[in-house]
Short mmCIF file of N, CA and C in Angstrom, two decimals:
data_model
loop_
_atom_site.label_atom_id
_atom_site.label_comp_id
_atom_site.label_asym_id
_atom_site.label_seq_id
_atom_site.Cartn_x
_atom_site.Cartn_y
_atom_site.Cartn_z
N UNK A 139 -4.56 -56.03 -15.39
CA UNK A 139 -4.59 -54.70 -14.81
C UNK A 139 -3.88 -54.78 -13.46
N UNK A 140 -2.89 -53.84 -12.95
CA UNK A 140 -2.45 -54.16 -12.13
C UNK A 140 -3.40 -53.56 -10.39
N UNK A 141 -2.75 -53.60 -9.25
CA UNK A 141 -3.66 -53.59 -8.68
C UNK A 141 -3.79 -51.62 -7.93
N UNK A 142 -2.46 -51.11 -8.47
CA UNK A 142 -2.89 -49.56 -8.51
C UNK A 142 -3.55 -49.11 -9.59
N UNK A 143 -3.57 -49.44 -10.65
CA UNK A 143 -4.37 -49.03 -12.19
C UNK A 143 -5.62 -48.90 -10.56
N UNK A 144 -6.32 -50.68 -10.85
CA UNK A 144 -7.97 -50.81 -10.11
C UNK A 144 -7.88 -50.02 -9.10
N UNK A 145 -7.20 -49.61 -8.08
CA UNK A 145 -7.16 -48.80 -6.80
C UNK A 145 -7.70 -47.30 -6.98
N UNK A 146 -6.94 -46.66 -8.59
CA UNK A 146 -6.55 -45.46 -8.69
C UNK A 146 -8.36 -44.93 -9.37
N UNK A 147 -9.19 -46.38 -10.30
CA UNK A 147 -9.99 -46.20 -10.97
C UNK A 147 -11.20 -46.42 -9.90
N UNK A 148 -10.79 -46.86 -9.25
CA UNK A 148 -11.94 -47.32 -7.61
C UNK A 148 -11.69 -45.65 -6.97
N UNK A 149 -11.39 -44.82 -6.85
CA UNK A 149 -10.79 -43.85 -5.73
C UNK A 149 -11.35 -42.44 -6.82
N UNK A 150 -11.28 -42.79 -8.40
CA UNK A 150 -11.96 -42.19 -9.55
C UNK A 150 -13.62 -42.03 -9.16
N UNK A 151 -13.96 -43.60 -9.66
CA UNK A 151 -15.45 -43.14 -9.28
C UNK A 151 -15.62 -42.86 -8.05
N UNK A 152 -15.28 -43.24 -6.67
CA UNK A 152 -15.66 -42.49 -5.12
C UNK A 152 -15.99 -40.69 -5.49
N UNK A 153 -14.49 -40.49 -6.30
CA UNK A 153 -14.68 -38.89 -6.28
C UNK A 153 -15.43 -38.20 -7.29
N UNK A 154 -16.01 -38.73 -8.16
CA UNK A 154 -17.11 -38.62 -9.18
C UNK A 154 -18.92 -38.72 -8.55
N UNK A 155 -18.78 -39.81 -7.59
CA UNK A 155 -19.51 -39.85 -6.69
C UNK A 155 -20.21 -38.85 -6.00
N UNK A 156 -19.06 -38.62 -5.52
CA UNK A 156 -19.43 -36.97 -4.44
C UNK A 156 -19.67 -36.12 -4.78
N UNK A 157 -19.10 -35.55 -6.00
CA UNK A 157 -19.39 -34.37 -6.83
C UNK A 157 -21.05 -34.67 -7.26
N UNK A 158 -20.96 -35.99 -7.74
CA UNK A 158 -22.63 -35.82 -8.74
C UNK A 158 -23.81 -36.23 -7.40
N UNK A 159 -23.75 -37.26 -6.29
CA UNK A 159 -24.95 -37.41 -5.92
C UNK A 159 -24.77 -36.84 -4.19
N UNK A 160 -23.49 -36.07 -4.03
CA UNK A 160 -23.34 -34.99 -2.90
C UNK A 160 -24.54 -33.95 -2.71
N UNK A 161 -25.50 -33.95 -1.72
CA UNK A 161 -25.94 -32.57 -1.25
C UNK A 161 -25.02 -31.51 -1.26
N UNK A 162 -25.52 -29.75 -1.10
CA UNK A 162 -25.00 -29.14 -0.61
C UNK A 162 -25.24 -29.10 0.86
N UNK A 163 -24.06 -28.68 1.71
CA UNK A 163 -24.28 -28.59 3.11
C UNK A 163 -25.23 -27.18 3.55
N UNK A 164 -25.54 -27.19 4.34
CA UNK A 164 -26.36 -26.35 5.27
C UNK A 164 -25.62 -25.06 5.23
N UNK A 165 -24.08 -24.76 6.31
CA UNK A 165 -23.36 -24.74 5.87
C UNK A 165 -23.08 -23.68 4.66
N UNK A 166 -22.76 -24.43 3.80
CA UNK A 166 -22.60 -23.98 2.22
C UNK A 166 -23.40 -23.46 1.82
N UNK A 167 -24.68 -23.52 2.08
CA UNK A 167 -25.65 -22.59 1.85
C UNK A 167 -26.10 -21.15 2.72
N UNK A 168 -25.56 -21.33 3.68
CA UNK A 168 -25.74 -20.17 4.36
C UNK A 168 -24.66 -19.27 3.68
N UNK A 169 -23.73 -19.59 4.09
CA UNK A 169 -21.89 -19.23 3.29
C UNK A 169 -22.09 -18.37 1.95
N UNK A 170 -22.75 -18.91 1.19
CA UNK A 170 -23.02 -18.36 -0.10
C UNK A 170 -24.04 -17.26 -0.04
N UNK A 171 -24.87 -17.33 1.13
CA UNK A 171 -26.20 -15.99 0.65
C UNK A 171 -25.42 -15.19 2.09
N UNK A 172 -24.83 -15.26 2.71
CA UNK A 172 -24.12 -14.19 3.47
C UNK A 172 -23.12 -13.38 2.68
N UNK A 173 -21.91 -14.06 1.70
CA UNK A 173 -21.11 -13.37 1.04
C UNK A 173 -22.01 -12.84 -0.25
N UNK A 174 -22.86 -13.67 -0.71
CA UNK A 174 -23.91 -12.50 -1.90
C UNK A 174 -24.32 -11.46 -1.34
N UNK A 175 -24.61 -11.25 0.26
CA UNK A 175 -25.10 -10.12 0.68
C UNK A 175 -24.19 -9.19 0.80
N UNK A 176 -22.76 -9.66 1.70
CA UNK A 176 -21.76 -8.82 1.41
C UNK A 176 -21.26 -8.31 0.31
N UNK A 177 -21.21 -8.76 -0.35
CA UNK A 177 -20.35 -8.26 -1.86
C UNK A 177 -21.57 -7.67 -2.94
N UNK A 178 -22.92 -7.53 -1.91
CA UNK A 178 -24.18 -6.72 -2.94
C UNK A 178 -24.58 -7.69 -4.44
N UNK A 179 -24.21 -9.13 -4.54
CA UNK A 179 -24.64 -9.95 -5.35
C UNK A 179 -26.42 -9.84 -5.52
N UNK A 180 -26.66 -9.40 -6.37
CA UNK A 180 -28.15 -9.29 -5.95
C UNK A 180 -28.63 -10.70 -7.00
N UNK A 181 -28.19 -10.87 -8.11
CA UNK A 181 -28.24 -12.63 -8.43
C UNK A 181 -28.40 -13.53 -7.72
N UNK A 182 -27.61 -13.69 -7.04
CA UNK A 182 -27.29 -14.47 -6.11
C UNK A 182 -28.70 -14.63 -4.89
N UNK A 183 -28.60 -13.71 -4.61
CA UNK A 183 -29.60 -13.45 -3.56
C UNK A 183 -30.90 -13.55 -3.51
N UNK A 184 -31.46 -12.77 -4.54
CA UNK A 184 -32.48 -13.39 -5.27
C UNK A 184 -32.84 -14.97 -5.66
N UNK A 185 -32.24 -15.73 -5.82
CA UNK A 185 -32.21 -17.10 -6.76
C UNK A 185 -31.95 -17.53 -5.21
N UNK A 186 -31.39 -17.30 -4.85
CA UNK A 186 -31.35 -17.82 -2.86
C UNK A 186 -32.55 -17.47 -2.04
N UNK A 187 -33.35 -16.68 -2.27
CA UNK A 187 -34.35 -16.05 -1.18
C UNK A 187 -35.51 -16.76 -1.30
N UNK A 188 -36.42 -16.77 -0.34
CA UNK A 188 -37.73 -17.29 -0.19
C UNK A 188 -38.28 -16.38 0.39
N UNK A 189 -39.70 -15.69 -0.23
CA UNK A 189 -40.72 -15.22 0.52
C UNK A 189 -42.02 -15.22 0.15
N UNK A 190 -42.73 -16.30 0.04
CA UNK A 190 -43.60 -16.85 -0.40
C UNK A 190 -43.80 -16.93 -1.53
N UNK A 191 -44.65 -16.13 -2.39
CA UNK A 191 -45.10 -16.46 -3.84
C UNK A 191 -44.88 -15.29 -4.29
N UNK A 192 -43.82 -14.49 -3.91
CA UNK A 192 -43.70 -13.04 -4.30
C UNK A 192 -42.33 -13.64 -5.97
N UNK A 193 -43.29 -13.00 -6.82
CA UNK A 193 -42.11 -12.90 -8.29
C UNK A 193 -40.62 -12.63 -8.05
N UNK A 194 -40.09 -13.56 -8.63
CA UNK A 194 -38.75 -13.19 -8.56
C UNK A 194 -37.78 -11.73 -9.60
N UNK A 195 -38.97 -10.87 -10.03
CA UNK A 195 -38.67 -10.03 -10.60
C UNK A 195 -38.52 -8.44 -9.68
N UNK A 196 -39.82 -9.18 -8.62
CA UNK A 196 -40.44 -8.11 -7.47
C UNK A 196 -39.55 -8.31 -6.75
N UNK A 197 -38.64 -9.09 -6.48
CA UNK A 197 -37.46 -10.20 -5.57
C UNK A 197 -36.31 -9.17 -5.66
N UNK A 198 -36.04 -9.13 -7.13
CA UNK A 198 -35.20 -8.52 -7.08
C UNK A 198 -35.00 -7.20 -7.25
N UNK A 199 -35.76 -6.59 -7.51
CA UNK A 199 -36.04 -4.82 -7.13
C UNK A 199 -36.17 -4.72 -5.36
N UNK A 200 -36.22 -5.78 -4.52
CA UNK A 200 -35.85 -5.51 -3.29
C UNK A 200 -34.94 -5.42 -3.03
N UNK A 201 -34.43 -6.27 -3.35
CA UNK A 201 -32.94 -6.70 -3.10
C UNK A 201 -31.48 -5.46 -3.31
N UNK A 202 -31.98 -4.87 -4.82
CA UNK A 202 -31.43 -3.96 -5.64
C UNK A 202 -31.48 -2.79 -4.79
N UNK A 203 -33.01 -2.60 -3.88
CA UNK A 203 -32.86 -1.63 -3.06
C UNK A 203 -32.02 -1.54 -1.66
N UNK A 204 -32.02 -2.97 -1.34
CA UNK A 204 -31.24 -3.33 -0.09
C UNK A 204 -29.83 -2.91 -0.03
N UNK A 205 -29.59 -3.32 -1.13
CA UNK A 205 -27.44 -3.62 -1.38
C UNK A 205 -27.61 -2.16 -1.84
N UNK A 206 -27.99 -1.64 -2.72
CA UNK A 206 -27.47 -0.24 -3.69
C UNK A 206 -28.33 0.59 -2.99
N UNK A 207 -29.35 0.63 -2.49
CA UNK A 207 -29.70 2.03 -1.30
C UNK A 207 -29.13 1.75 -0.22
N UNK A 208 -30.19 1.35 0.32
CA UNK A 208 -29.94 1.19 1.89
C UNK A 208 -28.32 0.62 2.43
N UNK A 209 -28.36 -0.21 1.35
CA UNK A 209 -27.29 -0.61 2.70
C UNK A 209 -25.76 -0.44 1.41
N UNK A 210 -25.27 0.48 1.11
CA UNK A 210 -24.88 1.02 0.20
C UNK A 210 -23.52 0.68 1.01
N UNK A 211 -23.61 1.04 1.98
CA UNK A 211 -22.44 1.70 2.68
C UNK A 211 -22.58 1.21 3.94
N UNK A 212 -22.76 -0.20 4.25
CA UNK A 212 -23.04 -0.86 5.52
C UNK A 212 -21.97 -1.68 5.30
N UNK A 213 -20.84 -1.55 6.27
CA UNK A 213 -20.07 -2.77 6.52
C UNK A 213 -20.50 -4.01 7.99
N UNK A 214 -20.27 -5.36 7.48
CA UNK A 214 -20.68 -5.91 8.44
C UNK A 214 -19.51 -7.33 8.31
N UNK A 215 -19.59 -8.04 8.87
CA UNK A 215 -18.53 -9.50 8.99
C UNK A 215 -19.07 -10.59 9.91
N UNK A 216 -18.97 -11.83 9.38
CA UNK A 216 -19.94 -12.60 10.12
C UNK A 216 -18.98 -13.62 10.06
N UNK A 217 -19.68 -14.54 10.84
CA UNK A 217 -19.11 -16.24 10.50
C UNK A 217 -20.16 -17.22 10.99
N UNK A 218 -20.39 -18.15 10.54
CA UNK A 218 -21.59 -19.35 10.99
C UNK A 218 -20.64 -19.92 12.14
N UNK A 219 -21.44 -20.11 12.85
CA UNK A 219 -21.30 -21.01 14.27
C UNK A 219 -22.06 -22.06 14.48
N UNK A 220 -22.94 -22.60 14.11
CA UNK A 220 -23.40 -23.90 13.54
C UNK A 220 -25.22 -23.70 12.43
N UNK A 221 -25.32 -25.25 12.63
CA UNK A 221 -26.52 -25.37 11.74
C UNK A 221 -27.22 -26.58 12.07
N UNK A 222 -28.60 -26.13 11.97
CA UNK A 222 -29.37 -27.15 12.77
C UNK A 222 -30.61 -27.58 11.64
N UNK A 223 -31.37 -28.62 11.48
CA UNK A 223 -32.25 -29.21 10.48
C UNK A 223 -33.14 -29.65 11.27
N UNK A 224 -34.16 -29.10 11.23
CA UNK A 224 -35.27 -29.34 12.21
C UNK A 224 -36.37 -30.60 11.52
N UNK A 225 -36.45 -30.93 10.05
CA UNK A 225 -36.77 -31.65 9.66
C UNK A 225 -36.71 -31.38 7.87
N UNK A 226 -37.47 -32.35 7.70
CA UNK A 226 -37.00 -32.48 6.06
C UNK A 226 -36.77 -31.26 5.26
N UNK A 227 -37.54 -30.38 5.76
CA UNK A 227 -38.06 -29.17 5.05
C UNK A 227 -37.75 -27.98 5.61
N UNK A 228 -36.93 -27.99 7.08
CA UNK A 228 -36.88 -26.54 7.47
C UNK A 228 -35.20 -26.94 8.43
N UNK A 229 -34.81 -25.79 7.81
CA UNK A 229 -33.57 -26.09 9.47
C UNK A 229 -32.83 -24.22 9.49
N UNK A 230 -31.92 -24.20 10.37
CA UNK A 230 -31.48 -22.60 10.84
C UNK A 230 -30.58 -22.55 10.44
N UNK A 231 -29.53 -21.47 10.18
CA UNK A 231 -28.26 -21.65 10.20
C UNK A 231 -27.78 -20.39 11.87
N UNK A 232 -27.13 -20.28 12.59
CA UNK A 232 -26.97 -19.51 13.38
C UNK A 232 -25.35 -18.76 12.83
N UNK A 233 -25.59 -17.35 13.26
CA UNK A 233 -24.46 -16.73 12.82
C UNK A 233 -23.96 -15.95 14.28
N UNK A 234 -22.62 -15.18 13.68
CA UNK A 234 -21.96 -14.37 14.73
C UNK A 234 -21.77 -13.17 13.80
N UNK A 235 -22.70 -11.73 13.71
CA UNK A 235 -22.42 -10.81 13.21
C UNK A 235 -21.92 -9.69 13.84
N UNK A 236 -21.02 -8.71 13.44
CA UNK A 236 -20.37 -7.49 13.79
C UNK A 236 -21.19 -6.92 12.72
N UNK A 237 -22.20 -5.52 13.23
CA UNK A 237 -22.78 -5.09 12.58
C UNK A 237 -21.80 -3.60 12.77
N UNK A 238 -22.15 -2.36 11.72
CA UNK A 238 -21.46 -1.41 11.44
C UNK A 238 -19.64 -1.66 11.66
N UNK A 239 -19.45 -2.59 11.10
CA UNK A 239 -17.88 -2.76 11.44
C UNK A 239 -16.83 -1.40 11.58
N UNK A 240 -17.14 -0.56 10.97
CA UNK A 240 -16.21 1.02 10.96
C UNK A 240 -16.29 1.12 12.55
N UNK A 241 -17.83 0.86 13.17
CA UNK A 241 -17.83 1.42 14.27
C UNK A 241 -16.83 1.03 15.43
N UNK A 242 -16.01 1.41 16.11
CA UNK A 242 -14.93 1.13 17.41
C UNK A 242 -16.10 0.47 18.34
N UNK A 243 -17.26 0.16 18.56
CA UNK A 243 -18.16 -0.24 19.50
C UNK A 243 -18.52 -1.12 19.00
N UNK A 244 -18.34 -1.57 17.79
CA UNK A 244 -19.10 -2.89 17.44
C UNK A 244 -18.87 -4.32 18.39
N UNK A 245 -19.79 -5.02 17.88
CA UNK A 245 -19.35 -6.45 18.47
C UNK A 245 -20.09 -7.42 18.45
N UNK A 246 -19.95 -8.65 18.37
CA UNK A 246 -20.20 -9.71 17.29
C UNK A 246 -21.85 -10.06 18.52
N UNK A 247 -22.86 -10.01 17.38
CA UNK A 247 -24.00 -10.12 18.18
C UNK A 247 -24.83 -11.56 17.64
N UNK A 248 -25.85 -12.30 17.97
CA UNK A 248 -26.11 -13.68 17.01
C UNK A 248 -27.90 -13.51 16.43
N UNK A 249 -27.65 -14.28 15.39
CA UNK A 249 -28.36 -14.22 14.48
C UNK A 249 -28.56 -15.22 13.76
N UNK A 250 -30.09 -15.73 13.32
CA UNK A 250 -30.19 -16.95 12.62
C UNK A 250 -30.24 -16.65 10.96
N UNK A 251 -30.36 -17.48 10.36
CA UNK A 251 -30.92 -17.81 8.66
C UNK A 251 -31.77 -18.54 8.77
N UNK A 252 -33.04 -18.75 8.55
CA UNK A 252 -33.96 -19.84 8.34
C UNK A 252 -34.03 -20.29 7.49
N UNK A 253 -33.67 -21.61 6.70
CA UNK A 253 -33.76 -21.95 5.06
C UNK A 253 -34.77 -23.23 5.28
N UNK A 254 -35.58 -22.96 3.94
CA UNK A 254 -36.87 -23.96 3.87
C UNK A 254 -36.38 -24.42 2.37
N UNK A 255 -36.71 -25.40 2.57
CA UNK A 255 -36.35 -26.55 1.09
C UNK A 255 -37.43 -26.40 0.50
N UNK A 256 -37.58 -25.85 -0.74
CA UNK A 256 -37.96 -25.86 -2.19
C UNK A 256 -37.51 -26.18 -3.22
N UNK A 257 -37.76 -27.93 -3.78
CA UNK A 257 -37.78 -28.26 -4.99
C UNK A 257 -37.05 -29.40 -3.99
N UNK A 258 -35.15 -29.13 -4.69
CA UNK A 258 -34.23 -30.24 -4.39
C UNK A 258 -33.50 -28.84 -3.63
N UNK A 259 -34.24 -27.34 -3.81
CA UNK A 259 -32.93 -26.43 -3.13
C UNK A 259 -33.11 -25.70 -1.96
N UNK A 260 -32.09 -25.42 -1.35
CA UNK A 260 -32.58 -24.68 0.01
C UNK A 260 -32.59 -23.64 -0.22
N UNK A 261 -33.37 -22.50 0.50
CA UNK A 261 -33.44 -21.01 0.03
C UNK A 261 -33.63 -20.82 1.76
N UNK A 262 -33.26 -19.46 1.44
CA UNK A 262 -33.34 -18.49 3.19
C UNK A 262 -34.24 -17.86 3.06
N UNK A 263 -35.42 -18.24 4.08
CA UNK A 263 -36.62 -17.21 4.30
C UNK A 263 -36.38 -16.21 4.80
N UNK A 264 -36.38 -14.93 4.09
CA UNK A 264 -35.85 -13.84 4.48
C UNK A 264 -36.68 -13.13 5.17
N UNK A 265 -38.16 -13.45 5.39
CA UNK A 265 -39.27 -13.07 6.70
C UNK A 265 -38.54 -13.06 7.35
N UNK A 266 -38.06 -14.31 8.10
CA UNK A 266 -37.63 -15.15 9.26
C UNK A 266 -35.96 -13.92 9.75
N UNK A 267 -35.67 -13.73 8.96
CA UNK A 267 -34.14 -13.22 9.35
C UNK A 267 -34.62 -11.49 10.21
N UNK A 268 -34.16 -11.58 11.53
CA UNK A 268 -34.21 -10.34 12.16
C UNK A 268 -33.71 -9.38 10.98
N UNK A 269 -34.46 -7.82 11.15
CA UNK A 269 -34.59 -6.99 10.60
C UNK A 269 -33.15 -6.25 11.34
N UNK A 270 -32.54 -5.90 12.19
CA UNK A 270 -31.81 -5.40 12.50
C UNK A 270 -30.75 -6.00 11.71
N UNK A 271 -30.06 -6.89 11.56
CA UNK A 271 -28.89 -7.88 11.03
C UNK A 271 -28.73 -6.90 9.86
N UNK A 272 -29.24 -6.26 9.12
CA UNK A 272 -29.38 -5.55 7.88
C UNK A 272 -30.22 -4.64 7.35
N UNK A 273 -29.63 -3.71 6.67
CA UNK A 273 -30.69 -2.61 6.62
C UNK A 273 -31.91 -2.80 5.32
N UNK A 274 -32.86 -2.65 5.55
CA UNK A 274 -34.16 -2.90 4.46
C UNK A 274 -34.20 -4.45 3.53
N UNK A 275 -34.20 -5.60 4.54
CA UNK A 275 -34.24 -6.51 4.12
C UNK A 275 -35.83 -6.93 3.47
N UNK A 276 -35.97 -7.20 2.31
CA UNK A 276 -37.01 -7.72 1.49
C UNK A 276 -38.02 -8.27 2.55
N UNK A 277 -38.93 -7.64 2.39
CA UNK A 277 -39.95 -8.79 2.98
C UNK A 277 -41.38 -9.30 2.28
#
């Protein structure tokens, strides 16, 4: 075997590696339940949310009300500015939101995500998330 064949099959499993015993980042998880909120993913959001022992059926008739009533017609734009892990089981994500974006007065105000680890997955306690950031957030 020559010694790029072994190089190319060494550099194979590294990247097989990452894919299968990679966490998702903090990060990446915030990323994903901010754009489910934007784009009214209520799947998404649901299967992402934490609020105690409430059914995920009851979960998502909130949710359904959040994106398709209330906030029907809410534009907003964000970006994460970091993320912090307070321990095994709990960490923040901090954001930079422009709330009512149409509005000429807007301007980028901050805001956390709280995600608590359940199972192997992180979910965003949506208690925890200020009520202003969005209109009729599940609680």
């Amino acid at each position: 075997m020559s010694l790029v064949g072994l190089l190319a099959v060494f550099a194979l499993a590294i990247v097989i590696a990452v894919f299968f015993f990679g966490r998702e980042s903090l990060t990446t998880v915030g990323a994903r339940f901010m754009n489910a909120l934007a784009h009214g993913d209520v799947d998404t959001l649901t299967k992402m949310s934490y609020v105690g022992n409430k059914p995920p059926e009851e979960m998502r008739k909130d949710w359904e009300f959040a994106v398709n009533t209330a906030g029907k017609y809410y534009n907003f734009s964000w970006k994460i500015t970091s993320s912090a892990q307070a321990d095994a089981t709990n960490a923040s994500i901090r954001l930079q939101v422009i709330r009512n974006l149409t509005n000429p007065g807007s301007y980028e105000e901050n805001y956390q995500l709280p995600l608590i680890k359940v199972g192997d997955e992180w979910k965003v306690d949506v208690r925890g998330i200020n009520r202003e950031m969005y209109p009729a957030l599940p609680r």
